[in-house]
Amino acid sequence: MTDPYFQQRFAQRIGGAQYGKGTEIYKFEKIKRAKRKALADHPERKLLDFGIGENDEMAPEPVRRVMGSEINRPENRGYADNGIAALKEAAARFMAREFGVSLDPATEVNHCIGSKTALAMLPAAFIDPGDVTLMTVPGYPVAGTHTKYYGGEVYRLPLLAENDFFPDLDSVPAGIRRRAKLLVLNYPNSPTGKVATREFYERVIRFARENQIVVIQDAAHLMLSYGEPPLSFLQVPGAREVGVEVHSMSKGWHMIGWRLGWVCGHERIVRAFADVKDNCDSGQFIAIQKAAVAALDNAEIPKQTRAKYHRRLKKLVEVLRRCGVDCRVPGGTYFLYIPSPKGANGGPSFASAEDASQYLIAEHSICTVPWDDAGHFLRLSATYEAADEAAEDALMAETETRLKKLRLVF
Ligand SMILES: Cc1ncc(COP(=O)(O)O)c(C=O)c1O
């Protein structure tokens, strides 16, 4: 195929003149392809799909009911710009009810069309060429990608098992600290499942103040916290002076496709975000925002979501432990992050989590997501499709049978 006349015109940030010519396949695309192949090669074998990172059910009926009526109201038809007051107020009520955090809805809260877009836009408010964003890895890369789009650099903070999956802030070199403007955190952490502690956040606040860094805490999975009640960064004294927290309606309320979230915290950062956002989109459909108000005012929904994924994670951990996997129920998220096997007894050995994951899907139709960024781990999600608890149990029994035959070596 000949190149289009504009092939030389693509920006360097997406590959310049080489854009569209690479042969590298990204991890999630590889998994999708392997899944399709496993289904085609082994139609007789049920796919045990622990690879999906999305809620497996639709938004609860009370939320859909509000959407159903709001969609027919003419006053909801127009541009929502930076969001309706009712949503900001509902977010502020939610933050007060769940975390005891008091926010001025007019100035300290702004909606976003999903937290992904907020993480994409926040670097625009801070990053000039040469500036640095500190980001934990493995993790959700969006803020880092946009930092680089603006000519900034990403400094990776590995989340290692030996550090209990917290970043080692003391290890950041002085030269990087001087150039760093943003620290992007994500707790409960995807994919490690680690939840933050007050002590950790206190350390983060001290670090941010000492180094004049703005903290962006990605709270997408916050309502999926087990054991301890969910901890918002903004609950910790001083947090509001150093940053913002980005919330999402996706995970805790099963509203993943509805695309809604909010940024809250320091008034000046929220305002800067709103200014950038105003130049990127015109706000989420008002009917969706009103449905989210109903969701936020309903304390039962996140409780039920939490109970469901906690139950599923407990079952998965029991099965995996019986199969020799060293794991325990995570502090949060719907993900289980387990050490990647080194091989299968009497079968192949694996140099990476990617190798292990390819073997599991191709040979045994077990889908997982590999992470080789900071040690070798597999992520198993509890968002598999199962209509009821009996179906969950059947799926767990099949998982156990298949894994026991495999005899993985760690
Ligand atoms: C850690 C993390 N942050 C943010 C997001 C984005 O969520 P949303 O854009 O649906 O709010 C996700 C989605 O998978 C995530 O896992």
Short mmCIF file of C-alpha atoms and ligand atoms in Angstrom, two decimals:
data_model
loop_
_atom_site.label_atom_id
_atom_site.label_comp_id
_atom_site.label_asym_id
_atom_site.label_seq_id
_atom_site.Cartn_x
_atom_site.Cartn_y
_atom_site.Cartn_z
CA MET A 1 0.00 0.00 0.00
CA THR A 2 1.43 3.38 -0.90
CA ASP A 3 1.64 5.98 1.81
CA PRO A 4 -0.88 8.81 1.87
CA TYR A 5 0.62 12.22 1.02
CA PHE A 6 0.42 13.18 4.72
CA GLN A 7 2.47 10.21 6.00
CA GLN A 8 5.41 12.54 6.73
CA ARG A 9 3.09 14.86 8.61
CA PHE A 10 2.16 12.68 11.60
CA ALA A 11 3.38 14.16 14.89
CA GLN A 12 6.39 12.57 16.56
CA ARG A 13 4.27 11.84 19.64
CA ILE A 14 2.43 9.12 17.75
CA GLY A 15 5.41 7.86 15.75
CA GLY A 16 5.95 10.57 13.13
CA ALA A 17 6.42 9.26 9.59
CA GLN A 18 6.49 5.70 10.97
CA TYR A 19 2.95 5.98 12.29
CA GLY A 20 0.79 2.99 11.32
CA LYS A 21 3.76 0.91 10.14
CA GLY A 22 4.78 -0.76 13.40
CA THR A 23 4.30 -4.48 13.81
CA GLU A 24 4.28 -4.45 17.61
CA ILE A 25 1.01 -5.72 19.05
CA TYR A 26 -0.08 -4.28 22.34
CA LYS A 27 -0.77 -6.48 25.33
CA PHE A 28 -4.53 -6.17 25.43
CA GLU A 29 -4.84 -6.73 21.68
CA LYS A 30 -2.66 -9.85 22.03
CA ILE A 31 -4.99 -11.13 24.72
CA LYS A 32 -8.06 -10.47 22.58
CA ARG A 33 -6.50 -12.33 19.66
CA ALA A 34 -5.43 -15.25 21.86
CA LYS A 35 -8.96 -15.45 23.26
CA ARG A 36 -10.48 -15.58 19.79
CA LYS A 37 -8.01 -18.28 18.78
CA ALA A 38 -8.65 -20.36 21.91
CA LEU A 39 -12.39 -20.22 21.25
CA ALA A 40 -11.91 -21.22 17.60
CA ASP A 41 -9.37 -23.99 18.31
CA HIS A 42 -11.20 -25.45 21.32
CA PRO A 43 -14.93 -24.84 21.05
CA GLU A 44 -15.46 -27.77 23.42
CA ARG A 45 -13.49 -26.09 26.23
CA LYS A 46 -15.18 -23.34 28.25
CA LEU A 47 -13.14 -20.15 28.24
CA LEU A 48 -12.33 -19.21 31.82
CA ASP A 49 -12.12 -15.50 31.34
CA PHE A 50 -10.28 -13.70 34.12
CA GLY A 51 -8.94 -11.15 31.68
CA ILE A 52 -11.83 -8.71 31.53
CA GLY A 53 -11.29 -5.40 33.33
CA GLU A 54 -14.90 -4.24 33.23
CA ASN A 55 -17.91 -4.74 35.48
CA ASP A 56 -20.01 -7.65 34.28
CA GLU A 57 -23.43 -6.14 34.95
CA MET A 58 -25.38 -3.09 33.91
CA ALA A 59 -26.12 -0.11 36.12
CA PRO A 60 -28.74 -0.89 38.80
CA GLU A 61 -32.42 -0.50 37.99
CA PRO A 62 -33.03 2.68 40.08
CA VAL A 63 -30.31 4.43 38.07
CA ARG A 64 -31.64 3.20 34.73
CA ARG A 65 -35.13 4.28 35.77
CA VAL A 66 -34.00 7.89 36.33
CA MET A 67 -32.14 7.79 33.02
CA GLY A 68 -35.29 6.49 31.34
CA SER A 69 -37.33 9.50 32.42
CA GLU A 70 -34.61 12.16 32.17
CA ILE A 71 -33.84 11.21 28.58
CA ASN A 72 -37.32 12.44 27.60
CA ARG A 73 -37.05 15.85 29.24
CA PRO A 74 -36.34 18.68 26.81
CA GLU A 75 -34.43 20.70 29.38
CA ASN A 76 -31.69 18.03 29.37
CA ARG A 77 -30.97 18.28 25.68
CA GLY A 78 -28.17 20.83 25.44
CA TYR A 79 -24.46 21.19 26.09
CA ALA A 80 -23.66 20.53 29.72
CA ASP A 81 -20.36 22.46 29.58
CA ASN A 82 -18.56 21.98 32.87
CA GLY A 83 -21.47 20.12 34.48
CA ILE A 84 -24.74 20.72 36.23
CA ALA A 85 -24.82 21.97 39.81
CA ALA A 86 -26.96 19.00 40.89
CA LEU A 87 -24.17 16.54 40.07
CA LYS A 88 -21.50 18.59 41.83
CA GLU A 89 -23.76 18.80 44.87
CA ALA A 90 -24.43 15.06 44.80
CA ALA A 91 -20.69 14.37 44.57
CA ALA A 92 -20.11 16.67 47.55
CA ARG A 93 -22.89 14.91 49.52
CA PHE A 94 -21.31 11.56 48.66
CA MET A 95 -17.84 12.69 49.77
CA ALA A 96 -19.30 13.94 53.06
CA ARG A 97 -21.37 10.80 53.68
CA GLU A 98 -18.70 8.24 52.81
CA PHE A 99 -15.50 9.97 53.92
CA GLY A 100 -16.47 12.93 56.08
CA VAL A 101 -14.84 15.18 53.47
CA SER A 102 -16.51 18.57 53.12
CA LEU A 103 -16.26 20.15 49.67
CA ASP A 104 -17.70 23.32 48.15
CA PRO A 105 -19.58 21.86 45.18
CA ALA A 106 -19.34 25.11 43.23
CA THR A 107 -15.56 25.42 43.34
CA GLU A 108 -14.02 22.17 44.55
CA VAL A 109 -15.82 19.63 42.32
CA ASN A 110 -16.01 19.33 38.53
CA HIS A 111 -17.42 16.50 36.48
CA CYS A 112 -15.56 14.64 33.73
CA ILE A 113 -16.64 12.28 30.98
CA GLY A 114 -15.12 9.32 32.82
CA SER A 115 -11.98 9.53 34.93
CA LYS A 116 -9.86 8.51 31.94
CA THR A 117 -10.48 11.87 30.31
CA ALA A 118 -9.65 13.74 33.53
CA LEU A 119 -6.34 11.89 33.77
CA ALA A 120 -5.70 12.77 30.14
CA MET A 121 -6.45 16.47 30.68
CA LEU A 122 -4.81 17.23 34.01
CA PRO A 123 -1.25 17.19 32.58
CA ALA A 124 -2.30 20.03 30.24
CA ALA A 125 -2.74 22.21 33.31
CA PHE A 126 0.80 21.62 34.61
CA ILE A 127 3.20 20.06 32.14
CA ASP A 128 5.49 22.15 29.97
CA PRO A 129 8.33 20.63 27.92
CA GLY A 130 10.97 19.12 30.21
CA ASP A 131 8.67 18.77 33.22
CA VAL A 132 8.33 15.42 34.93
CA THR A 133 5.34 13.37 36.05
CA LEU A 134 6.06 10.74 38.69
CA MET A 135 3.93 7.67 38.06
CA THR A 136 3.61 4.32 39.71
CA VAL A 137 4.09 1.22 37.52
CA PRO A 138 2.44 -1.09 36.76
CA GLY A 139 -0.58 1.11 36.36
CA TYR A 140 -3.04 3.06 34.31
CA PRO A 141 -0.81 4.92 31.86
CA VAL A 142 -3.05 7.73 30.57
CA ALA A 143 -1.63 10.69 32.55
CA GLY A 144 1.88 9.61 31.52
CA THR A 145 0.97 9.39 27.84
CA HIS A 146 -0.38 12.93 27.92
CA THR A 147 2.60 14.19 29.91
CA LYS A 148 4.75 13.00 27.02
CA TYR A 149 2.40 14.58 24.49
CA TYR A 150 3.18 17.92 26.14
CA GLY A 151 6.91 17.34 25.93
CA GLY A 152 7.24 16.17 29.52
CA GLU A 153 8.86 13.04 30.89
CA VAL A 154 7.56 10.19 33.00
CA TYR A 155 9.60 8.97 35.95
CA ARG A 156 8.49 5.49 36.87
CA LEU A 157 8.04 4.48 40.49
CA PRO A 158 7.89 0.67 40.58
CA LEU A 159 5.36 -0.94 42.89
CA LEU A 160 7.37 -3.83 44.24
CA ALA A 161 6.22 -6.66 46.47
CA GLU A 162 9.17 -5.97 48.80
CA ASN A 163 7.87 -2.41 49.31
CA ASP A 164 4.36 -3.71 49.95
CA PHE A 165 3.33 -2.23 46.58
CA PHE A 166 3.93 1.34 47.70
CA PRO A 167 6.26 3.62 45.71
CA ASP A 168 9.61 4.43 47.34
CA LEU A 169 9.36 8.23 47.28
CA ASP A 170 12.74 8.62 49.01
CA SER A 171 14.41 6.99 46.01
CA VAL A 172 13.45 9.81 43.63
CA PRO A 173 16.73 11.57 42.70
CA ALA A 174 17.10 15.26 43.52
CA GLY A 175 17.35 16.22 39.83
CA ILE A 176 14.04 14.53 39.09
CA ARG A 177 12.36 16.06 42.14
CA ARG A 178 13.37 19.51 40.93
CA ARG A 179 11.69 18.94 37.57
CA ALA A 180 8.71 16.97 38.85
CA LYS A 181 5.37 18.73 38.85
CA LEU A 182 2.91 15.87 39.18
CA LEU A 183 2.73 12.70 41.24
CA VAL A 184 0.05 10.34 39.97
CA LEU A 185 -1.15 7.73 42.44
CA ASN A 186 -3.90 5.16 42.21
CA TYR A 187 -5.33 3.55 45.34
CA PRO A 188 -6.96 1.08 45.59
CA ASN A 189 -4.31 0.19 43.07
CA SER A 190 -4.86 -1.44 39.75
CA PRO A 191 -3.49 -3.99 39.17
CA THR A 192 -1.85 -4.80 42.53
CA GLY A 193 -5.04 -4.52 44.62
CA LYS A 194 -3.17 -2.62 47.33
CA VAL A 195 -5.08 -0.01 49.33
CA ALA A 196 -3.49 3.13 50.72
CA THR A 197 -2.98 3.77 54.40
CA ARG A 198 -3.23 7.08 56.23
CA GLU A 199 0.50 6.89 56.97
CA PHE A 200 1.29 6.49 53.29
CA TYR A 201 -0.87 9.47 52.35
CA GLU A 202 0.75 11.54 55.10
CA ARG A 203 4.14 10.70 53.60
CA VAL A 204 2.83 11.66 50.15
CA ILE A 205 1.61 15.03 51.46
CA ARG A 206 4.99 15.76 53.08
CA PHE A 207 6.79 14.75 49.88
CA ALA A 208 4.50 16.93 47.76
CA ARG A 209 5.01 19.98 49.99
CA GLU A 210 8.76 19.55 50.25
CA ASN A 211 9.13 19.21 46.50
CA GLN A 212 6.28 21.49 45.40
CA ILE A 213 4.58 18.69 43.52
CA VAL A 214 0.87 18.37 42.77
CA VAL A 215 -0.73 15.05 43.67
CA ILE A 216 -3.35 13.42 41.47
CA GLN A 217 -4.89 10.46 43.26
CA ASP A 218 -6.88 8.21 40.93
CA ALA A 219 -9.72 6.81 43.01
CA ALA A 220 -11.47 4.89 40.21
CA HIS A 221 -11.66 1.72 42.32
CA LEU A 222 -12.25 3.40 45.67
CA MET A 223 -15.67 1.94 46.43
CA LEU A 224 -14.19 -1.53 45.93
CA SER A 225 -12.26 -1.52 49.20
CA TYR A 226 -12.47 -4.60 51.39
CA GLY A 227 -11.76 -5.03 55.06
CA GLU A 228 -11.16 -1.41 55.92
CA PRO A 229 -13.73 1.23 54.90
CA PRO A 230 -12.65 3.08 51.73
CA LEU A 231 -10.09 5.80 52.43
CA SER A 232 -10.18 8.98 50.36
CA PHE A 233 -6.93 10.91 49.97
CA LEU A 234 -8.89 14.04 50.90
CA GLN A 235 -9.67 12.58 54.34
CA VAL A 236 -6.05 13.04 55.31
CA PRO A 237 -5.22 16.49 56.72
CA GLY A 238 -3.21 18.54 54.23
CA ALA A 239 -4.27 16.54 51.16
CA ARG A 240 -6.52 19.26 49.83
CA GLU A 241 -3.62 21.72 49.90
CA VAL A 242 -1.50 19.51 47.62
CA GLY A 243 -3.80 17.97 45.07
CA VAL A 244 -6.99 16.46 43.79
CA GLU A 245 -8.71 13.11 43.74
CA VAL A 246 -10.28 11.77 40.56
CA HIS A 247 -13.43 9.71 41.04
CA SER A 248 -15.35 7.47 38.68
CA MET A 249 -18.92 6.20 38.47
CA SER A 250 -17.67 3.22 36.44
CA LYS A 251 -16.59 0.56 38.90
CA GLY A 252 -18.54 1.11 42.11
CA TRP A 253 -21.89 1.71 40.41
CA HIS A 254 -21.57 -0.52 37.31
CA MET A 255 -21.77 2.63 35.15
CA ILE A 256 -18.67 1.87 33.13
CA GLY A 257 -20.13 2.74 29.72
CA TRP A 258 -22.02 5.81 30.92
CA ARG A 259 -18.78 7.82 31.10
CA LEU A 260 -18.94 9.93 34.20
CA GLY A 261 -16.67 10.90 37.03
CA TRP A 262 -15.46 13.98 38.87
CA VAL A 263 -12.32 15.75 40.01
CA CYS A 264 -12.34 17.20 43.51
CA GLY A 265 -9.92 18.83 45.89
CA HIS A 266 -7.91 22.05 45.70
CA GLU A 267 -10.06 24.80 44.21
CA ARG A 268 -7.31 26.17 41.95
CA ILE A 269 -6.50 22.75 40.48
CA VAL A 270 -10.19 21.96 39.96
CA ARG A 271 -10.56 25.30 38.19
CA ALA A 272 -7.51 24.66 35.98
CA PHE A 273 -8.91 21.24 35.11
CA ALA A 274 -12.30 22.79 34.27
CA ASP A 275 -10.61 25.36 32.02
CA VAL A 276 -8.74 22.66 30.10
CA LYS A 277 -11.84 20.49 29.93
CA ASP A 278 -13.90 23.40 28.62
CA ASN A 279 -11.52 23.46 25.67
CA CYS A 280 -11.81 19.70 25.06
CA ASP A 281 -15.45 18.69 25.49
CA SER A 282 -18.87 20.14 26.22
CA GLY A 283 -19.80 18.00 29.18
CA GLN A 284 -21.63 14.71 29.66
CA PHE A 285 -25.30 14.39 28.63
CA ILE A 286 -27.36 15.98 31.42
CA ALA A 287 -29.68 12.97 31.69
CA ILE A 288 -26.64 10.83 32.57
CA GLN A 289 -25.54 13.36 35.16
CA LYS A 290 -29.02 13.27 36.73
CA ALA A 291 -29.02 9.47 36.78
CA ALA A 292 -25.64 9.68 38.52
CA VAL A 293 -27.16 11.96 41.16
CA ALA A 294 -29.60 9.14 41.98
CA ALA A 295 -26.71 6.68 42.05
CA LEU A 296 -24.59 8.82 44.34
CA ASP A 297 -27.46 9.38 46.76
CA ASN A 298 -28.06 5.63 47.01
CA ALA A 299 -25.59 4.27 49.56
CA GLU A 300 -26.70 0.69 48.87
CA ILE A 301 -25.33 0.48 45.32
CA PRO A 302 -21.60 0.65 46.06
CA LYS A 303 -22.17 -1.60 49.10
CA GLN A 304 -23.72 -4.27 46.87
CA THR A 305 -21.00 -3.92 44.24
CA ARG A 306 -18.38 -4.27 46.94
CA ALA A 307 -20.06 -7.32 48.45
CA LYS A 308 -20.29 -9.04 45.08
CA TYR A 309 -16.66 -8.62 44.07
CA HIS A 310 -15.42 -9.34 47.57
CA ARG A 311 -17.36 -12.63 47.53
CA ARG A 312 -15.97 -13.54 44.12
CA LEU A 313 -12.41 -12.65 45.09
CA LYS A 314 -12.65 -14.77 48.24
CA LYS A 315 -13.81 -17.76 46.19
CA LEU A 316 -11.04 -17.26 43.65
CA VAL A 317 -8.39 -16.99 46.34
CA GLU A 318 -9.58 -20.22 47.98
CA VAL A 319 -9.38 -22.08 44.67
CA LEU A 320 -5.98 -20.69 43.77
CA ARG A 321 -4.54 -21.45 47.17
CA ARG A 322 -5.70 -25.06 46.82
CA CYS A 323 -3.80 -25.09 43.52
CA GLY A 324 -0.56 -23.95 45.17
CA VAL A 325 -0.79 -20.23 44.37
CA ASP A 326 0.42 -17.95 47.13
CA CYS A 327 -2.26 -15.25 47.25
CA ARG A 328 -4.75 -13.53 49.50
CA VAL A 329 -7.82 -11.36 49.04
CA PRO A 330 -6.63 -7.91 47.92
CA GLY A 331 -7.36 -4.75 49.87
CA GLY A 332 -9.34 -3.37 46.94
CA THR A 333 -10.25 -3.40 43.20
CA TYR A 334 -11.76 -6.40 41.49
CA PHE A 335 -8.33 -7.70 40.56
CA LEU A 336 -6.16 -10.38 42.05
CA TYR A 337 -2.44 -9.89 41.37
CA ILE A 338 -0.57 -13.16 41.73
CA PRO A 339 3.06 -14.13 41.17
CA SER A 340 3.45 -15.49 37.68
CA PRO A 341 4.31 -19.21 37.52
CA LYS A 342 7.82 -20.17 36.43
CA GLY A 343 6.48 -23.16 34.56
CA ALA A 344 4.10 -26.10 34.52
CA ASN A 345 5.25 -29.40 36.02
CA GLY A 346 6.20 -31.64 33.09
CA GLY A 347 5.42 -28.74 30.74
CA PRO A 348 7.14 -25.58 29.56
CA SER A 349 8.90 -22.98 31.67
CA PHE A 350 8.08 -19.29 31.38
CA ALA A 351 10.58 -16.43 31.20
CA SER A 352 7.88 -13.81 31.74
CA ALA A 353 4.30 -13.34 32.84
CA GLU A 354 3.48 -12.73 29.20
CA ASP A 355 4.78 -16.25 28.33
CA ALA A 356 2.76 -17.76 31.18
CA SER A 357 -0.38 -15.94 30.19
CA GLN A 358 -0.04 -16.97 26.53
CA TYR A 359 0.40 -20.61 27.58
CA LEU A 360 -2.62 -20.51 29.90
CA ILE A 361 -4.91 -19.10 27.25
CA ALA A 362 -3.62 -21.10 24.26
CA GLU A 363 -3.30 -24.50 25.95
CA HIS A 364 -5.90 -24.32 28.71
CA SER A 365 -8.33 -21.54 27.71
CA ILE A 366 -7.63 -19.63 30.92
CA CYS A 367 -7.43 -15.92 30.23
CA THR A 368 -5.32 -13.67 32.47
CA VAL A 369 -3.48 -10.35 32.01
CA PRO A 370 0.32 -10.43 32.36
CA TRP A 371 2.33 -7.67 34.06
CA ASP A 372 6.10 -7.68 33.66
CA ASP A 373 6.78 -4.07 34.69
CA ALA A 374 7.87 -4.60 38.30
CA GLY A 375 8.39 -8.33 38.77
CA HIS A 376 6.33 -10.94 36.96
CA PHE A 377 2.66 -11.12 37.87
CA LEU A 378 -0.66 -12.24 36.46
CA ARG A 379 -3.84 -10.25 37.00
CA LEU A 380 -7.06 -12.18 37.39
CA SER A 381 -10.30 -10.25 37.38
CA ALA A 382 -13.42 -11.19 39.34
CA THR A 383 -15.58 -9.58 36.65
CA TYR A 384 -16.13 -12.85 34.75
CA GLU A 385 -19.66 -13.49 33.51
CA ALA A 386 -21.71 -15.70 35.80
CA ALA A 387 -25.45 -15.25 36.14
CA ASP A 388 -25.71 -16.24 39.80
CA GLU A 389 -23.75 -17.71 42.68
CA ALA A 390 -24.29 -21.27 41.45
CA ALA A 391 -22.72 -20.27 38.12
CA GLU A 392 -19.82 -18.64 40.00
CA ASP A 393 -19.27 -21.85 41.95
CA ALA A 394 -19.38 -23.96 38.78
CA LEU A 395 -16.81 -21.69 37.18
CA MET A 396 -14.60 -21.90 40.26
CA ALA A 397 -14.86 -25.72 40.28
CA GLU A 398 -13.82 -25.84 36.62
CA THR A 399 -10.93 -23.46 37.33
CA GLU A 400 -9.73 -25.71 40.15
CA THR A 401 -9.92 -28.88 38.04
CA ARG A 402 -8.01 -27.30 35.19
CA LEU A 403 -5.33 -25.69 37.36
CA LYS A 404 -4.76 -28.84 39.41
CA LYS A 405 -4.03 -30.80 36.22
CA LEU A 406 -1.61 -28.10 35.16
CA ARG A 407 0.51 -28.27 38.31
CA LEU A 408 2.03 -24.82 38.03
CA VAL A 409 5.45 -24.22 39.54
CA PHE A 410 6.16 -20.91 41.27
C1 LIG B 1 -6.94 2.68 37.67
C2 LIG B 1 -7.94 3.20 36.72
N1 LIG B 1 -8.11 4.51 36.62
C3 LIG B 1 -9.01 5.04 35.78
C4 LIG B 1 -9.77 4.23 34.98
C5 LIG B 1 -10.74 4.88 34.02
O1 LIG B 1 -12.05 4.69 34.42
P1 LIG B 1 -13.25 5.51 33.81
O2 LIG B 1 -12.72 6.35 32.67
O3 LIG B 1 -14.22 4.50 33.35
O4 LIG B 1 -13.76 6.38 34.90
C6 LIG B 1 -9.63 2.85 35.04
C7 LIG B 1 -10.43 1.98 34.16
O5 LIG B 1 -10.17 0.83 33.96
C8 LIG B 1 -8.71 2.31 35.95
O6 LIG B 1 -8.53 1.00 36.09
#
